[in-house]
Each structure stands twice: as structure tokens, then as C-alpha cells.
Coordinates of C-alpha atoms in Angstrom, one line a residue:
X1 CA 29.1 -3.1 1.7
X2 CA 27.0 -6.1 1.6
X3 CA 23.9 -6.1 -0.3
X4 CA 22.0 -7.5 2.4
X5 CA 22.5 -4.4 4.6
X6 CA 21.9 -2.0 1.9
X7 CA 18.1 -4.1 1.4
X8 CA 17.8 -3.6 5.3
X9 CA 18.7 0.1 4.9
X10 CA 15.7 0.4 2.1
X11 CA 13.0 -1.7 4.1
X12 CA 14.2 0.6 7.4
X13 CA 13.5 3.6 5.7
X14 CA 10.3 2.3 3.3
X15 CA 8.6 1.6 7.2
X16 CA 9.4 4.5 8.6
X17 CA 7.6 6.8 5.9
X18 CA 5.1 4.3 6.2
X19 CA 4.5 4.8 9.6
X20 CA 5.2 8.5 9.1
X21 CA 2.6 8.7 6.9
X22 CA -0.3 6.9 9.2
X23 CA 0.7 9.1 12.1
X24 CA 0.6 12.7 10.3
X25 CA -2.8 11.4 9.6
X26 CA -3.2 14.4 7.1
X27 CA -4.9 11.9 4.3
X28 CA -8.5 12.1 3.6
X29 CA -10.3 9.0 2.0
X30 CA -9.0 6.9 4.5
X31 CA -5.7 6.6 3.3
X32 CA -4.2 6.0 6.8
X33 CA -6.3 2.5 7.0
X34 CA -5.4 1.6 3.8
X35 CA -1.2 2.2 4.0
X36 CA -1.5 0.8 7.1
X37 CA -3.1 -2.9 5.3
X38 CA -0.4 -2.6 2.8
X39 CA 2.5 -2.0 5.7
X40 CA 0.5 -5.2 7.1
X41 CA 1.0 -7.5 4.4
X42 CA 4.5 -5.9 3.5
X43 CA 5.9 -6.9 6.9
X44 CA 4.3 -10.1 6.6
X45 CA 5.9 -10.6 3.3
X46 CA 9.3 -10.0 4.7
X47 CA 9.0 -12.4 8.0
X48 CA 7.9 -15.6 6.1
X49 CA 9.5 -15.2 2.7
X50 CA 6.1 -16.0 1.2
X51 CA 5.1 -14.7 -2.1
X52 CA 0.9 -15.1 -1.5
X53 CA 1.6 -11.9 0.9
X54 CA 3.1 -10.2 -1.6
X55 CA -0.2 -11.5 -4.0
X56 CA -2.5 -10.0 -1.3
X57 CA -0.7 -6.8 -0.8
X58 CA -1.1 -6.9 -5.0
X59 CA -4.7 -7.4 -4.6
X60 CA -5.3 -5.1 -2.2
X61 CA -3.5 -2.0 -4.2
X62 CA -5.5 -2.7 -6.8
X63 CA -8.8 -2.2 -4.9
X64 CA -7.6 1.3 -3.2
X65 CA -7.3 2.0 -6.8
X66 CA -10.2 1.1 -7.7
X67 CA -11.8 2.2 -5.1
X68 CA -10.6 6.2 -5.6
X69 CA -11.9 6.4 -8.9

């Protein structure tokens, strides 16, 4: 099997608990706006093969960390 379908197998499944998790909307703090920045800037990662979306999605972990403490 080719490695690029086993990576599309793991980003397939990585967005659907991603959008699992934003529907169930079980989450308090907000968590459902925050996965669904992350999910943003992940996607945008992927499409454009450009690592400054990968920097903001970085950033913007670091902050909902921050932010819960």
C-alpha cells in the first residue's frame, strides 16, 4: 500500500473526529469554537502545503492552553 493513501486514510479519519467532536457539542469552555479554529488552519495547512498554517495552528494551541488555566 502506498504511503500516500495510508496519510489520506489518517487525515480522513483525524477530520471526522474533528467534526464529530464540534457536532456532539458536549464541551464546555468553548471547546467546539476552538477545535473548530484548529480544523480551520489544519485544512488550510493541507491545501497549500504551507508551513505558516501550521505556525498559526501552533500559536493558536498554545493560547487554548493558556487560556484554560
Amino acid at each position: 500500500m502506498n504511503l500516500k493513501y495510508i496519510f489520506t486514510i489518517v487525515i480522513f479519519t483525524f477530520q471526522i473526529y474533528f467534526i464529530y467532536r464540534s457536532v456532539r457539542g458536549l464541551d464546555k469552555n468553548n471547546d467546539i469554537v476552538d477545535i473548530s479554529t484548529i480544523n480551520s488552519f489544519f485544512l488550510l495547512f493541507l491545501a497549500h502545503d504551507n508551513l505558516m498554517f501550521l505556525f498559526i495552528l501552533y500559536i493558536m494551541i498554545l493560547i487554548d492552553l493558556i487560556s484554560k488555566f
